[in-house]
Amino acid sequence: MFLGVEWYWWIIILAALGVVIPLKVKFMGWWSKRQQKKEESKCGKWGEEE
């Protein structure tokens, strides 16, 4: 028992982190690409040159 939590809960927590962290990294990459595309499409639209 470490920090009041049984050993099998630590395995579950580590497994969850092993799944969630790569998904978050992938999502953040997708989000930044989406934001870049949004900015590119906005530039020059309706005569607004920035």
XYZ file of C-alpha atoms in Angstrom:
50
model
C 0.000 0.000 0.000
C 1.535 3.282 -1.170
C -0.091 6.621 -0.233
C -3.109 4.698 1.041
C -3.870 3.102 -2.333
C -3.691 -0.611 -3.059
C -1.163 -1.832 -5.645
C -3.752 -2.802 -8.254
C -5.131 0.753 -8.327
C -1.652 2.001 -9.223
C -1.620 -0.413 -12.189
C -5.018 0.894 -13.307
C -3.884 4.517 -12.919
C -0.685 3.897 -14.886
C -2.597 2.083 -17.640
C -5.069 4.978 -17.880
C -2.218 7.491 -18.111
C -0.566 5.326 -20.767
C -3.704 5.682 -22.891
C -4.685 9.276 -22.111
C -1.294 10.968 -22.586
C -0.713 9.790 -26.202
C -4.305 10.705 -27.077
C -3.802 14.182 -25.641
C -0.582 14.646 -27.612
C -2.349 13.564 -30.805
C -5.297 15.869 -30.076
C -3.010 18.847 -29.423
C -1.256 18.279 -32.764
C -4.603 18.066 -34.553
C -5.861 21.188 -32.786
C -2.803 23.279 -33.717
C -3.107 22.217 -37.380
C -6.804 23.111 -37.303
C -6.042 26.555 -35.846
C -3.364 27.172 -38.498
C -5.796 26.269 -41.281
C -8.382 28.604 -39.758
C -5.890 31.482 -39.669
C -4.739 30.825 -43.246
C -8.283 30.732 -44.571
C -9.159 33.956 -42.723
C -6.228 35.874 -44.205
C -7.133 37.577 -47.457
C -10.833 36.846 -47.122
C -13.140 39.773 -47.934
C -10.178 41.906 -48.862
C -8.572 41.850 -45.422
C -4.834 41.547 -45.900
C -2.944 41.129 -42.645
